[in-house]
Amino acid sequence: MAEFIKLYEENPNPKDVKKVVKIIKDGGLVIYPSDTVYALGCDITNNRALERVAQLKGVKLEKANFSFVCEDLSNLSDYVRQINTSTFKILKRALPGPYTFILPGNNNLPTVFKKKKEVGIRVPDNNITRAIVRELGNPIVSTSIKDEDEVIEYTTDPELIFEKWEKLVDVVIDGGYGDNVPSTVIDLTGDEPELIREGKGSLEI
């Protein structure tokens, strides 16, 4: 049975953040708010947790397109090959914000993602998410949670999310109502930025 923990974005309680991070470090799965939709995540370094996330999403782990959620751009060189100045400027302008940027992966990617040439990087403009990643000390792997409802693609009410996921994950964070528009996805691996999905993030960056 998952724990249901209330956190406030203006000032996430450090004690509760530590409690969430302990669950994540122990291999737990977390559903958390971001600056877009609620998302499902786990510790990037825990293979068993990664397998559980892939299973819940119904995908093979090595083929899964999960994002890496970072606290800021200082984590970038851990998993991303060296990027040019213009690419870095785009990232600097847009982040933190509602974007997922696809960047060239390097050789330090976790074992399960070794075959991947690219990686999706997120730095959400949400204090709860960033406090968790900061306390954890490394990125979390993340994927947005979708709803079966054809009209509402994403559930925004944390209590309804908890009802649906309480037996599948280890902790659900109530960070208030979420958004129902996902992040804008932009591929920066080529010569020109390429829009993959238009979402909440403006294209004027």
PDB file of C-alpha atoms in Angstrom:
ATOM      1  CA  MET A   1       0.000   0.000   0.000  1.00  0.00           C
ATOM      2  CA  ALA A   2       1.490   3.343  -1.072  1.00  0.00           C
ATOM      3  CA  GLU A   3       2.034   6.227   1.289  1.00  0.00           C
ATOM      4  CA  PHE A   4       0.193   9.470   0.447  1.00  0.00           C
ATOM      5  CA  ILE A   5       2.367  12.464   1.337  1.00  0.00           C
ATOM      6  CA  LYS A   6       1.304  16.103   1.034  1.00  0.00           C
ATOM      7  CA  LEU A   7       4.021  18.537  -0.073  1.00  0.00           C
ATOM      8  CA  TYR A   8       3.645  22.243  -0.775  1.00  0.00           C
ATOM      9  CA  GLU A   9       5.456  23.639  -3.794  1.00  0.00           C
ATOM     10  CA  GLU A  10       6.248  27.007  -2.173  1.00  0.00           C
ATOM     11  CA  ASN A  11       8.086  25.278   0.657  1.00  0.00           C
ATOM     12  CA  PRO A  12       8.385  21.468   0.526  1.00  0.00           C
ATOM     13  CA  ASN A  13       8.849  20.139   4.092  1.00  0.00           C
ATOM     14  CA  PRO A  14      12.466  18.799   4.240  1.00  0.00           C
ATOM     15  CA  LYS A  15      11.425  15.984   6.613  1.00  0.00           C
ATOM     16  CA  ASP A  16       8.776  14.739   4.170  1.00  0.00           C
ATOM     17  CA  VAL A  17      11.175  15.134   1.238  1.00  0.00           C
ATOM     18  CA  LYS A  18      13.693  12.927   3.099  1.00  0.00           C
ATOM     19  CA  LYS A  19      10.940  10.351   3.725  1.00  0.00           C
ATOM     20  CA  VAL A  20      10.087  10.256  -0.004  1.00  0.00           C
ATOM     21  CA  VAL A  21      13.769   9.980  -0.960  1.00  0.00           C
ATOM     22  CA  LYS A  22      14.334   7.088   1.471  1.00  0.00           C
ATOM     23  CA  ILE A  23      11.495   5.193  -0.254  1.00  0.00           C
ATOM     24  CA  ILE A  24      13.040   5.947  -3.666  1.00  0.00           C
ATOM     25  CA  LYS A  25      16.533   4.889  -2.498  1.00  0.00           C
ATOM     26  CA  ASP A  26      15.044   1.623  -1.233  1.00  0.00           C
ATOM     27  CA  GLY A  27      13.843   0.878  -4.776  1.00  0.00           C
ATOM     28  CA  GLY A  28      10.377   2.402  -4.413  1.00  0.00           C
ATOM     29  CA  LEU A  29       8.290   3.967  -7.162  1.00  0.00           C
ATOM     30  CA  VAL A  30       6.972   7.489  -6.727  1.00  0.00           C
ATOM     31  CA  ILE A  31       4.179   9.431  -8.395  1.00  0.00           C
ATOM     32  CA  TYR A  32       4.950  13.118  -8.160  1.00  0.00           C
ATOM     33  CA  PRO A  33       3.821  16.494  -9.533  1.00  0.00           C
ATOM     34  CA  SER A  34       5.861  18.362 -12.102  1.00  0.00           C
ATOM     35  CA  ASP A  35       5.346  21.660 -13.927  1.00  0.00           C
ATOM     36  CA  THR A  36       3.130  19.749 -16.365  1.00  0.00           C
ATOM     37  CA  VAL A  37       1.352  16.458 -15.618  1.00  0.00           C
ATOM     38  CA  TYR A  38       1.810  14.031 -12.726  1.00  0.00           C
ATOM     39  CA  ALA A  39       4.553  11.516 -13.439  1.00  0.00           C
ATOM     40  CA  LEU A  40       5.811   8.111 -12.324  1.00  0.00           C
ATOM     41  CA  GLY A  41       9.474   7.867 -11.407  1.00  0.00           C
ATOM     42  CA  CYS A  42      12.241   5.943  -9.658  1.00  0.00           C
ATOM     43  CA  ASP A  43      15.968   6.109  -8.911  1.00  0.00           C
ATOM     44  CA  ILE A  44      17.959   6.055 -12.157  1.00  0.00           C
ATOM     45  CA  THR A  45      20.556   3.781 -10.517  1.00  0.00           C
ATOM     46  CA  ASN A  46      18.121   1.067  -9.365  1.00  0.00           C
ATOM     47  CA  ASN A  47      17.591  -1.589 -12.045  1.00  0.00           C
ATOM     48  CA  ARG A  48      14.840  -3.417 -10.170  1.00  0.00           C
ATOM     49  CA  ALA A  49      12.833  -0.195  -9.809  1.00  0.00           C
ATOM     50  CA  LEU A  50      13.413   0.624 -13.501  1.00  0.00           C
ATOM     51  CA  GLU A  51      12.045  -2.824 -14.438  1.00  0.00           C
ATOM     52  CA  ARG A  52       8.922  -2.160 -12.340  1.00  0.00           C
ATOM     53  CA  VAL A  53       8.302   1.182 -14.077  1.00  0.00           C
ATOM     54  CA  ALA A  54       8.701  -0.436 -17.512  1.00  0.00           C
ATOM     55  CA  GLN A  55       6.323  -3.232 -16.500  1.00  0.00           C
ATOM     56  CA  LEU A  56       3.673  -0.743 -15.344  1.00  0.00           C
ATOM     57  CA  LYS A  57       3.978   1.103 -18.653  1.00  0.00           C
ATOM     58  CA  GLY A  58       3.838  -2.169 -20.604  1.00  0.00           C
ATOM     59  CA  VAL A  59       7.163  -1.613 -22.384  1.00  0.00           C
ATOM     60  CA  LYS A  60      10.510  -3.407 -22.548  1.00  0.00           C
ATOM     61  CA  LEU A  61      12.991  -1.512 -20.388  1.00  0.00           C
ATOM     62  CA  GLU A  62      15.762  -1.299 -22.998  1.00  0.00           C
ATOM     63  CA  LYS A  63      13.281   0.170 -25.507  1.00  0.00           C
ATOM     64  CA  ALA A  64      11.535   2.548 -23.091  1.00  0.00           C
ATOM     65  CA  ASN A  65      11.726   6.279 -23.781  1.00  0.00           C
ATOM     66  CA  PHE A  66      11.899   7.535 -20.216  1.00  0.00           C
ATOM     67  CA  SER A  67      13.073  11.053 -19.358  1.00  0.00           C
ATOM     68  CA  PHE A  68      15.847  11.793 -16.906  1.00  0.00           C
ATOM     69  CA  VAL A  69      14.664  14.421 -14.425  1.00  0.00           C
ATOM     70  CA  CYS A  70      17.537  16.585 -13.172  1.00  0.00           C
ATOM     71  CA  GLU A  71      17.690  19.331 -10.567  1.00  0.00           C
ATOM     72  CA  ASP A  72      19.522  21.675 -12.942  1.00  0.00           C
ATOM     73  CA  LEU A  73      21.944  21.596 -15.868  1.00  0.00           C
ATOM     74  CA  SER A  74      24.924  20.629 -13.692  1.00  0.00           C
ATOM     75  CA  ASN A  75      23.897  16.939 -14.032  1.00  0.00           C
ATOM     76  CA  LEU A  76      24.000  17.177 -17.797  1.00  0.00           C
ATOM     77  CA  SER A  77      27.557  15.958 -18.420  1.00  0.00           C
ATOM     78  CA  ASP A  78      26.837  12.812 -16.348  1.00  0.00           C
ATOM     79  CA  TYR A  79      24.723  11.352 -19.150  1.00  0.00           C
ATOM     80  CA  VAL A  80      24.998  13.671 -22.146  1.00  0.00           C
ATOM     81  CA  ARG A  81      27.841  13.981 -24.658  1.00  0.00           C
ATOM     82  CA  GLN A  82      29.456  17.381 -24.962  1.00  0.00           C
ATOM     83  CA  ILE A  83      27.048  19.816 -26.625  1.00  0.00           C
ATOM     84  CA  ASN A  84      27.762  22.981 -28.590  1.00  0.00           C
ATOM     85  CA  THR A  85      27.223  26.511 -27.318  1.00  0.00           C
ATOM     86  CA  SER A  86      24.002  27.185 -29.244  1.00  0.00           C
ATOM     87  CA  THR A  87      22.396  24.002 -27.853  1.00  0.00           C
ATOM     88  CA  PHE A  88      23.466  24.949 -24.336  1.00  0.00           C
ATOM     89  CA  LYS A  89      21.984  28.435 -24.790  1.00  0.00           C
ATOM     90  CA  ILE A  90      18.606  26.935 -25.735  1.00  0.00           C
ATOM     91  CA  LEU A  91      18.685  24.733 -22.614  1.00  0.00           C
ATOM     92  CA  LYS A  92      19.693  27.669 -20.437  1.00  0.00           C
ATOM     93  CA  ARG A  93      16.830  29.823 -21.749  1.00  0.00           C
ATOM     94  CA  ALA A  94      14.169  27.131 -21.472  1.00  0.00           C
ATOM     95  CA  LEU A  95      15.044  25.367 -18.218  1.00  0.00           C
ATOM     96  CA  PRO A  96      13.738  24.960 -15.621  1.00  0.00           C
ATOM     97  CA  GLY A  97      10.528  24.709 -17.604  1.00  0.00           C
ATOM     98  CA  PRO A  98       7.920  22.449 -19.246  1.00  0.00           C
ATOM     99  CA  TYR A  99      10.249  20.914 -21.833  1.00  0.00           C
ATOM    100  CA  THR A 100      11.848  17.563 -22.567  1.00  0.00           C
ATOM    101  CA  PHE A 101      15.018  17.953 -24.627  1.00  0.00           C
ATOM    102  CA  ILE A 102      16.406  14.990 -26.539  1.00  0.00           C
ATOM    103  CA  LEU A 103      20.185  15.080 -26.384  1.00  0.00           C
ATOM    104  CA  PRO A 104      23.033  12.731 -27.411  1.00  0.00           C
ATOM    105  CA  GLY A 105      23.739  10.212 -24.632  1.00  0.00           C
ATOM    106  CA  ASN A 106      27.274   9.387 -23.474  1.00  0.00           C
ATOM    107  CA  ASN A 107      28.962   6.206 -22.186  1.00  0.00           C
ATOM    108  CA  ASN A 108      27.942   6.794 -18.559  1.00  0.00           C
ATOM    109  CA  LEU A 109      24.295   5.931 -19.126  1.00  0.00           C
ATOM    110  CA  PRO A 110      22.975   3.305 -16.685  1.00  0.00           C
ATOM    111  CA  THR A 111      23.622  -0.251 -17.933  1.00  0.00           C
ATOM    112  CA  VAL A 112      20.030  -0.837 -19.019  1.00  0.00           C
ATOM    113  CA  PHE A 113      20.174   2.212 -21.309  1.00  0.00           C
ATOM    114  CA  LYS A 114      23.675   1.547 -22.710  1.00  0.00           C
ATOM    115  CA  LYS A 115      22.378   0.926 -26.236  1.00  0.00           C
ATOM    116  CA  LYS A 116      20.572   4.248 -26.351  1.00  0.00           C
ATOM    117  CA  LYS A 117      22.170   6.949 -28.454  1.00  0.00           C
ATOM    118  CA  GLU A 118      19.850   9.661 -27.149  1.00  0.00           C
ATOM    119  CA  VAL A 119      18.381  10.683 -23.820  1.00  0.00           C
ATOM    120  CA  GLY A 120      15.431  12.907 -22.862  1.00  0.00           C
ATOM    121  CA  ILE A 121      16.345  15.490 -20.213  1.00  0.00           C
ATOM    122  CA  ARG A 122      13.812  17.321 -18.000  1.00  0.00           C
ATOM    123  CA  VAL A 123      14.396  20.093 -15.459  1.00  0.00           C
ATOM    124  CA  PRO A 124      10.846  20.861 -14.288  1.00  0.00           C
ATOM    125  CA  ASP A 125       9.947  24.253 -12.879  1.00  0.00           C
ATOM    126  CA  ASN A 126       8.567  22.634  -9.723  1.00  0.00           C
ATOM    127  CA  ASN A 127      10.182  22.959  -6.294  1.00  0.00           C
ATOM    128  CA  ILE A 128       8.848  19.601  -5.063  1.00  0.00           C
ATOM    129  CA  THR A 129      10.442  17.673  -7.919  1.00  0.00           C
ATOM    130  CA  ARG A 130      13.736  19.521  -7.703  1.00  0.00           C
ATOM    131  CA  ALA A 131      13.912  19.139  -3.892  1.00  0.00           C
ATOM    132  CA  ILE A 132      13.491  15.365  -4.291  1.00  0.00           C
ATOM    133  CA  VAL A 133      16.186  15.096  -6.986  1.00  0.00           C
ATOM    134  CA  ARG A 134      18.544  17.307  -4.937  1.00  0.00           C
ATOM    135  CA  GLU A 135      18.091  15.169  -1.821  1.00  0.00           C
ATOM    136  CA  LEU A 136      18.459  11.953  -3.845  1.00  0.00           C
ATOM    137  CA  GLY A 137      21.738  13.133  -5.369  1.00  0.00           C
ATOM    138  CA  ASN A 138      21.074  11.868  -8.892  1.00  0.00           C
ATOM    139  CA  PRO A 139      18.325  12.115 -11.523  1.00  0.00           C
ATOM    140  CA  ILE A 140      15.097  10.152 -11.400  1.00  0.00           C
ATOM    141  CA  VAL A 141      13.818   8.295 -14.427  1.00  0.00           C
ATOM    142  CA  SER A 142      10.380   9.553 -15.267  1.00  0.00           C
ATOM    143  CA  THR A 143       7.328   8.896 -17.435  1.00  0.00           C
ATOM    144  CA  SER A 144       4.007  10.716 -17.379  1.00  0.00           C
ATOM    145  CA  ILE A 145       0.955   8.824 -16.139  1.00  0.00           C
ATOM    146  CA  LYS A 146      -1.940   8.685 -18.551  1.00  0.00           C
ATOM    147  CA  ASP A 147      -5.633   8.108 -17.991  1.00  0.00           C
ATOM    148  CA  GLU A 148      -7.785   5.564 -19.796  1.00  0.00           C
ATOM    149  CA  ASP A 149     -10.404   8.289 -20.192  1.00  0.00           C
ATOM    150  CA  GLU A 150     -10.416   9.381 -23.838  1.00  0.00           C
ATOM    151  CA  VAL A 151     -11.568  12.890 -23.006  1.00  0.00           C
ATOM    152  CA  ILE A 152      -9.160  13.626 -20.153  1.00  0.00           C
ATOM    153  CA  GLU A 153      -5.775  12.246 -21.152  1.00  0.00           C
ATOM    154  CA  TYR A 154      -4.082  13.006 -17.834  1.00  0.00           C
ATOM    155  CA  THR A 155      -5.512  12.762 -14.301  1.00  0.00           C
ATOM    156  CA  THR A 156      -4.976  16.032 -12.427  1.00  0.00           C
ATOM    157  CA  ASP A 157      -6.433  15.195  -8.974  1.00  0.00           C
ATOM    158  CA  PRO A 158      -3.808  13.607  -6.658  1.00  0.00           C
ATOM    159  CA  GLU A 159      -6.489  11.825  -4.585  1.00  0.00           C
ATOM    160  CA  LEU A 160      -7.871  10.098  -7.684  1.00  0.00           C
ATOM    161  CA  ILE A 161      -4.320   9.235  -8.729  1.00  0.00           C
ATOM    162  CA  PHE A 162      -3.729   7.697  -5.299  1.00  0.00           C
ATOM    163  CA  GLU A 163      -6.928   5.606  -5.547  1.00  0.00           C
ATOM    164  CA  LYS A 164      -5.809   4.222  -8.880  1.00  0.00           C
ATOM    165  CA  TRP A 165      -2.121   3.633  -8.085  1.00  0.00           C
ATOM    166  CA  GLU A 166      -1.986   2.896  -4.340  1.00  0.00           C
ATOM    167  CA  LYS A 167      -1.367  -0.847  -4.857  1.00  0.00           C
ATOM    168  CA  LEU A 168       1.094  -0.361  -7.722  1.00  0.00           C
ATOM    169  CA  VAL A 169       3.573   2.206  -6.380  1.00  0.00           C
ATOM    170  CA  ASP A 170       5.182   2.985  -3.013  1.00  0.00           C
ATOM    171  CA  VAL A 171       4.470   6.677  -2.551  1.00  0.00           C
ATOM    172  CA  VAL A 172       2.112   9.215  -4.133  1.00  0.00           C
ATOM    173  CA  ILE A 173       2.861  12.887  -3.526  1.00  0.00           C
ATOM    174  CA  ASP A 174      -0.033  15.270  -3.233  1.00  0.00           C
ATOM    175  CA  GLY A 175       1.380  18.482  -4.642  1.00  0.00           C
ATOM    176  CA  GLY A 176      -2.008  19.973  -5.491  1.00  0.00           C
ATOM    177  CA  TYR A 177      -3.862  19.716  -8.784  1.00  0.00           C
ATOM    178  CA  GLY A 178      -1.628  18.886 -11.727  1.00  0.00           C
ATOM    179  CA  ASP A 179      -1.810  20.156 -15.283  1.00  0.00           C
ATOM    180  CA  ASN A 180      -3.243  18.125 -18.139  1.00  0.00           C
ATOM    181  CA  VAL A 181      -0.856  19.327 -20.835  1.00  0.00           C
ATOM    182  CA  PRO A 182       2.446  17.414 -21.165  1.00  0.00           C
ATOM    183  CA  SER A 183       5.877  18.896 -21.784  1.00  0.00           C
ATOM    184  CA  THR A 184       6.982  20.163 -25.190  1.00  0.00           C
ATOM    185  CA  VAL A 185       9.505  17.691 -26.635  1.00  0.00           C
ATOM    186  CA  ILE A 186      12.345  19.092 -28.751  1.00  0.00           C
ATOM    187  CA  ASP A 187      15.105  17.040 -30.374  1.00  0.00           C
ATOM    188  CA  LEU A 188      18.470  18.815 -30.183  1.00  0.00           C
ATOM    189  CA  THR A 189      20.606  15.981 -31.586  1.00  0.00           C
ATOM    190  CA  GLY A 190      20.615  17.305 -35.180  1.00  0.00           C
ATOM    191  CA  ASP A 191      21.828  20.514 -36.810  1.00  0.00           C
ATOM    192  CA  GLU A 192      18.513  22.267 -36.133  1.00  0.00           C
ATOM    193  CA  PRO A 193      16.089  21.873 -33.189  1.00  0.00           C
ATOM    194  CA  GLU A 194      13.233  19.567 -34.209  1.00  0.00           C
ATOM    195  CA  LEU A 195       9.804  19.691 -32.586  1.00  0.00           C
ATOM    196  CA  ILE A 196       8.653  16.164 -31.629  1.00  0.00           C
ATOM    197  CA  ARG A 197       5.591  17.090 -29.556  1.00  0.00           C
ATOM    198  CA  GLU A 198       3.992  20.452 -28.900  1.00  0.00           C
ATOM    199  CA  GLY A 199       2.984  20.708 -25.257  1.00  0.00           C
ATOM    200  CA  LYS A 200       2.980  23.275 -22.492  1.00  0.00           C
ATOM    201  CA  GLY A 201       6.361  24.853 -23.340  1.00  0.00           C
ATOM    202  CA  SER A 202       6.316  27.754 -25.778  1.00  0.00           C
ATOM    203  CA  LEU A 203       8.099  27.207 -29.095  1.00  0.00           C
ATOM    204  CA  GLU A 204       9.655  30.674 -28.856  1.00  0.00           C
ATOM    205  CA  ILE A 205      12.930  29.712 -27.222  1.00  0.00           C
TER     206      ILE A 205
END
